[in-house]
């Protein structure tokens, strides 16, 4: 059950926990963040861009972004978090050039704190990634391989076993018009590919994935709505409607049976620290 739960969280691509941007180990104590711009004007912040910021739908000279996800319920047309305690965190840290330096992911399952990812990327003076590693514990360390396309956008982040370079898990990304068109999460024995759809303003409004095996499969659709943004236009709160359809396939008759499950809801909140 635990493995299935972790896979669901990873497939939704929003699991992680709050940590400091410095050092190689995640901190246990939460850091209070604020939506403040310390030294640059709003105009200077908006002008600052990098491919890695686009990867996470961000703009501005950002040092750290923490996304907290809460299970929610719908009351009339409002989506309300069920608890003050998030079920997952997603922390990403950038250097002064706008390159990803840290990705730390945790999820809470049955009051157990699960560390999913703890990636550190090291760059040289020319901005080239020269080292990457993922340390889930002192005894569980993986190499990290980072690939980019000719425009500088991240196309792969793979976590590899140190002894034989077998992929443990990772992300593959396809881009179109400077936006992610397709995102794939891969693991030992499974993968999940999500097609993305945007509105006219460039906001992500839908992701969908379908998987089919010999006798069964499923279709998962995430729909996004935005509630609040900060002074630079970065969203700080949104809701997610998660719709799932179970697919049973009869090999003998060739008949497909689809069963729509009741939707589930999430609220996500982002806390952003600017340089």
Coordinates of C-alpha atoms in Angstrom, one line a residue:
X1 CA 0.0 0.0 0.0
X2 CA 2.8 2.4 0.9
X3 CA 4.5 1.9 -2.5
X4 CA 1.3 2.5 -4.3
X5 CA 0.7 5.6 -2.4
X6 CA 4.2 7.0 -3.1
X7 CA 3.7 6.2 -6.8
X8 CA 0.4 8.1 -6.9
X9 CA 2.1 11.1 -5.3
X10 CA 5.0 11.0 -7.7
X11 CA 2.8 10.6 -10.7
X12 CA 0.9 13.7 -9.6
X13 CA 4.4 15.3 -9.5
X14 CA 4.0 17.5 -6.5
X15 CA 5.6 15.7 -3.6
X16 CA 8.2 17.3 -1.4
X17 CA 9.1 18.9 1.9
X18 CA 10.3 22.2 3.2
X19 CA 14.1 22.6 3.7
X20 CA 16.8 25.1 3.6
X21 CA 18.5 25.8 0.3
X22 CA 22.0 25.3 1.8
X23 CA 23.8 22.1 2.7
X24 CA 23.5 18.5 1.6
X25 CA 21.0 17.3 4.1
X26 CA 17.3 18.3 4.6
X27 CA 16.5 20.1 7.9
X28 CA 13.9 18.9 10.2
X29 CA 12.7 22.3 11.3
X30 CA 10.5 24.3 9.0
X31 CA 11.7 27.6 7.7
X32 CA 9.2 30.5 7.7
X33 CA 9.1 32.0 4.3
X34 CA 7.6 35.2 3.0
X35 CA 6.6 36.7 -0.4
X36 CA 9.1 39.6 -0.2
X37 CA 11.5 41.1 -2.7
X38 CA 14.7 42.0 -0.9
X39 CA 16.9 44.0 -3.2
X40 CA 15.5 44.3 -6.7
X41 CA 12.5 46.3 -8.0
X42 CA 9.5 44.4 -9.3
X43 CA 10.4 45.4 -12.9
X44 CA 13.9 44.0 -12.5
X45 CA 12.5 40.8 -11.0
X46 CA 10.1 40.3 -13.8
X47 CA 12.8 40.8 -16.4
X48 CA 14.9 38.1 -14.8
X49 CA 14.3 34.8 -16.7
X50 CA 15.9 31.4 -16.9
X51 CA 14.9 28.0 -18.5
X52 CA 14.8 26.4 -15.0
X53 CA 12.3 28.9 -13.7
X54 CA 10.0 28.1 -16.7
X55 CA 10.4 24.5 -15.7
X56 CA 8.5 25.2 -12.5
X57 CA 6.2 27.9 -13.9
X58 CA 8.0 30.8 -12.2
X59 CA 9.3 34.2 -13.0
X60 CA 11.6 36.6 -11.2
X61 CA 14.9 36.3 -9.4
X62 CA 13.8 33.5 -7.1
X63 CA 15.9 31.8 -4.5
X64 CA 13.5 29.3 -3.1
X65 CA 9.9 28.1 -3.8
X66 CA 8.0 25.8 -1.5
X67 CA 4.8 24.2 -2.7
X68 CA 2.5 22.7 0.0
X69 CA -0.3 20.3 -1.0
X70 CA -3.4 19.7 1.1
X71 CA -6.2 17.3 0.7
X72 CA -9.3 19.3 0.2
X73 CA -13.1 19.2 -0.1
X74 CA -15.5 21.3 -2.1
X75 CA -18.0 23.6 -0.4
X76 CA -20.2 25.2 -2.9
X77 CA -17.6 26.6 -5.4
X78 CA -14.8 26.9 -2.9
X79 CA -12.0 24.3 -2.3
X80 CA -11.1 24.0 1.3
X81 CA -8.1 22.3 2.8
X82 CA -9.1 19.4 5.2
X83 CA -6.2 20.1 7.6
X84 CA -3.6 22.7 8.5
X85 CA -1.0 20.0 8.0
X86 CA 0.0 19.5 4.3
X87 CA 0.2 15.9 3.0
X88 CA 3.3 16.8 0.9
X89 CA 5.9 19.5 0.3
X90 CA 7.8 20.4 -2.8
X91 CA 10.9 22.6 -2.3
X92 CA 13.1 23.8 -5.1
X93 CA 16.1 26.1 -4.8
X94 CA 17.8 28.2 -7.4
X95 CA 21.2 29.8 -7.6
X96 CA 21.7 33.5 -8.5
X97 CA 21.8 32.5 -12.2
X98 CA 18.4 30.9 -12.0
X99 CA 19.6 27.3 -12.2
X100 CA 18.2 24.5 -10.0
X101 CA 20.4 23.7 -7.1
X102 CA 18.2 21.6 -4.8
X103 CA 15.1 19.5 -5.1
X104 CA 13.8 18.1 -1.8
X105 CA 10.6 16.0 -1.7
X106 CA 8.7 14.6 1.2
X107 CA 5.2 13.2 1.8
X108 CA 3.3 12.4 5.0
X109 CA 1.7 8.9 5.0
X110 CA 0.0 7.6 8.1
X111 CA 1.9 10.1 10.2
X112 CA 5.2 8.8 8.7
X113 CA 7.5 11.3 7.1
X114 CA 8.7 9.9 3.8
X115 CA 11.7 11.4 2.1
X116 CA 11.2 10.8 -1.6
X117 CA 13.9 12.9 -3.2
X118 CA 16.9 14.9 -1.9
X119 CA 18.8 16.1 -5.0
X120 CA 21.8 18.5 -5.1
X121 CA 23.2 19.8 -8.4
X122 CA 26.7 21.5 -8.5
X123 CA 27.7 23.9 -11.3
X124 CA 31.1 25.3 -12.4
X125 CA 31.8 29.0 -13.1
X126 CA 30.5 28.6 -16.7
X127 CA 27.1 27.3 -15.4
X128 CA 27.7 23.7 -16.5
X129 CA 26.4 21.0 -14.2
X130 CA 29.5 19.1 -13.1
X131 CA 28.0 16.9 -10.3
X132 CA 24.7 15.6 -9.1
X133 CA 23.7 13.3 -6.3
X134 CA 20.6 12.3 -4.4
X135 CA 21.0 11.4 -0.8
X136 CA 18.0 9.8 0.9
X137 CA 20.1 8.8 3.8
X138 CA 23.8 8.3 4.7
X139 CA 23.5 4.7 3.3
X140 CA 21.3 5.5 0.3
X141 CA 23.0 7.8 -2.2
X142 CA 22.3 7.9 -6.0
X143 CA 24.1 9.7 -8.9
X144 CA 22.0 12.3 -10.7
X145 CA 22.2 12.9 -14.5
X146 CA 21.0 16.2 -15.8
X147 CA 20.2 16.7 -19.6
X148 CA 19.2 19.9 -21.4
X149 CA 18.1 20.7 -24.9
X150 CA 19.7 23.4 -27.1
X151 CA 17.6 26.1 -25.5
X152 CA 18.8 25.2 -22.1
X153 CA 15.5 23.6 -20.9
X154 CA 15.8 20.5 -18.7
X155 CA 14.8 17.4 -20.6
X156 CA 15.9 14.7 -18.1
X157 CA 16.8 14.4 -14.5
X158 CA 17.6 10.7 -13.7
X159 CA 18.6 9.2 -10.4
X160 CA 21.0 6.3 -11.0
X161 CA 22.4 3.6 -8.7
X162 CA 26.0 4.3 -8.0
X163 CA 27.2 0.8 -8.7
X164 CA 25.6 0.0 -12.1
X165 CA 23.9 3.3 -13.3
X166 CA 20.5 1.6 -13.4
X167 CA 17.7 4.3 -13.3
X168 CA 15.9 4.3 -10.0
X169 CA 13.5 7.0 -10.9
X170 CA 13.5 10.2 -12.8
X171 CA 11.7 12.8 -14.9
X172 CA 11.6 13.3 -18.7
X173 CA 10.3 16.5 -20.2
X174 CA 9.2 17.6 -23.6
X175 CA 8.9 21.3 -24.5
X176 CA 6.8 23.2 -27.0
X177 CA 6.6 27.0 -27.3
X178 CA 8.7 27.4 -24.2
X179 CA 6.3 25.4 -22.1
X180 CA 6.2 21.8 -21.0
X181 CA 4.0 19.8 -23.3
X182 CA 4.6 16.4 -21.9
X183 CA 6.0 15.2 -18.6
X184 CA 7.0 11.6 -17.8
X185 CA 7.8 10.1 -14.4
X186 CA 9.8 6.9 -14.7
X187 CA 10.6 4.2 -12.1
X188 CA 12.0 0.7 -12.2
X189 CA 9.0 -1.1 -13.5
X190 CA 6.6 1.7 -14.5
X191 CA 6.2 5.0 -16.1
X192 CA 3.5 7.6 -16.3
X193 CA 3.3 10.3 -19.0
X194 CA 1.2 13.4 -18.6
X195 CA 0.0 15.5 -21.5
X196 CA -0.4 19.2 -20.6
X197 CA -2.9 21.8 -21.7
X198 CA -2.7 25.6 -21.2
X199 CA -5.1 28.5 -21.4
X200 CA -4.6 31.6 -23.5
X201 CA -2.6 33.3 -20.8
X202 CA -0.2 30.3 -20.6
X203 CA -1.4 28.9 -17.3
X204 CA -1.5 25.2 -16.9
X205 CA -5.2 24.1 -16.7
X206 CA -5.1 20.4 -17.4
X207 CA -2.9 17.3 -17.3
X208 CA -4.0 13.9 -18.5
X209 CA -2.4 10.4 -18.5
X210 CA -3.7 7.0 -19.7
X211 CA -2.2 3.6 -19.1
X212 CA -3.4 0.2 -20.3
X213 CA -2.2 -3.3 -19.6
X214 CA -3.5 -6.6 -20.9
X215 CA -6.7 -6.6 -18.9
X216 CA -6.9 -3.2 -17.1
X217 CA -5.9 0.4 -17.2
X218 CA -6.7 3.8 -16.0
X219 CA -7.2 7.4 -17.1
X220 CA -6.2 10.2 -14.8
X221 CA -7.0 13.9 -15.4
X222 CA -6.0 16.8 -13.3
X223 CA -7.7 20.1 -13.7
X224 CA -6.2 23.3 -12.2
X225 CA -7.9 26.6 -11.1
X226 CA -6.0 29.6 -9.7
X227 CA -7.0 31.5 -6.6
X228 CA -4.1 33.9 -5.8
X229 CA -0.9 35.4 -7.3
X230 CA 1.9 37.5 -5.8
X231 CA 3.1 40.9 -7.0
X232 CA 5.1 39.4 -9.9
X233 CA 2.2 37.2 -11.1
X234 CA 3.5 33.9 -9.7
X235 CA 0.6 31.9 -8.5
X236 CA 0.5 31.4 -4.7
X237 CA -2.6 29.3 -4.4
X238 CA -4.5 27.0 -6.7
X239 CA -6.9 24.0 -6.5
X240 CA -6.7 20.7 -8.3
X241 CA -9.6 18.5 -9.3
X242 CA -8.4 14.9 -9.7
X243 CA -10.6 12.7 -11.9
X244 CA -9.9 9.0 -12.3
X245 CA -11.5 6.5 -14.7
X246 CA -10.8 2.8 -14.2
X247 CA -10.6 0.8 -17.4
X248 CA -11.3 -3.0 -17.6
X249 CA -10.6 -4.8 -20.8
X250 CA -12.1 -8.2 -21.7
X251 CA -9.6 -9.9 -24.0
X252 CA -12.1 -12.5 -25.2
X253 CA -14.8 -10.1 -26.2
X254 CA -12.7 -7.0 -26.9
X255 CA -15.1 -5.0 -24.8
X256 CA -13.8 -2.1 -22.7
X257 CA -15.6 -1.1 -19.5
X258 CA -15.0 2.3 -18.0
X259 CA -15.9 3.2 -14.4
X260 CA -15.6 6.9 -13.3
X261 CA -14.5 7.3 -9.7
X262 CA -15.7 10.2 -7.5
X263 CA -13.3 13.2 -7.9
X264 CA -10.8 14.1 -5.3
X265 CA -9.6 17.6 -4.5
X266 CA -6.4 19.3 -3.5
X267 CA -5.3 22.8 -2.6
X268 CA -1.7 23.9 -3.3
X269 CA 0.0 26.9 -1.8
X270 CA 3.4 28.3 -2.8
X271 CA 5.7 30.4 -0.6
X272 CA 8.4 32.2 -2.7
X273 CA 11.6 33.8 -1.5
X274 CA 13.3 36.2 -4.0
X275 CA 16.9 37.2 -4.1

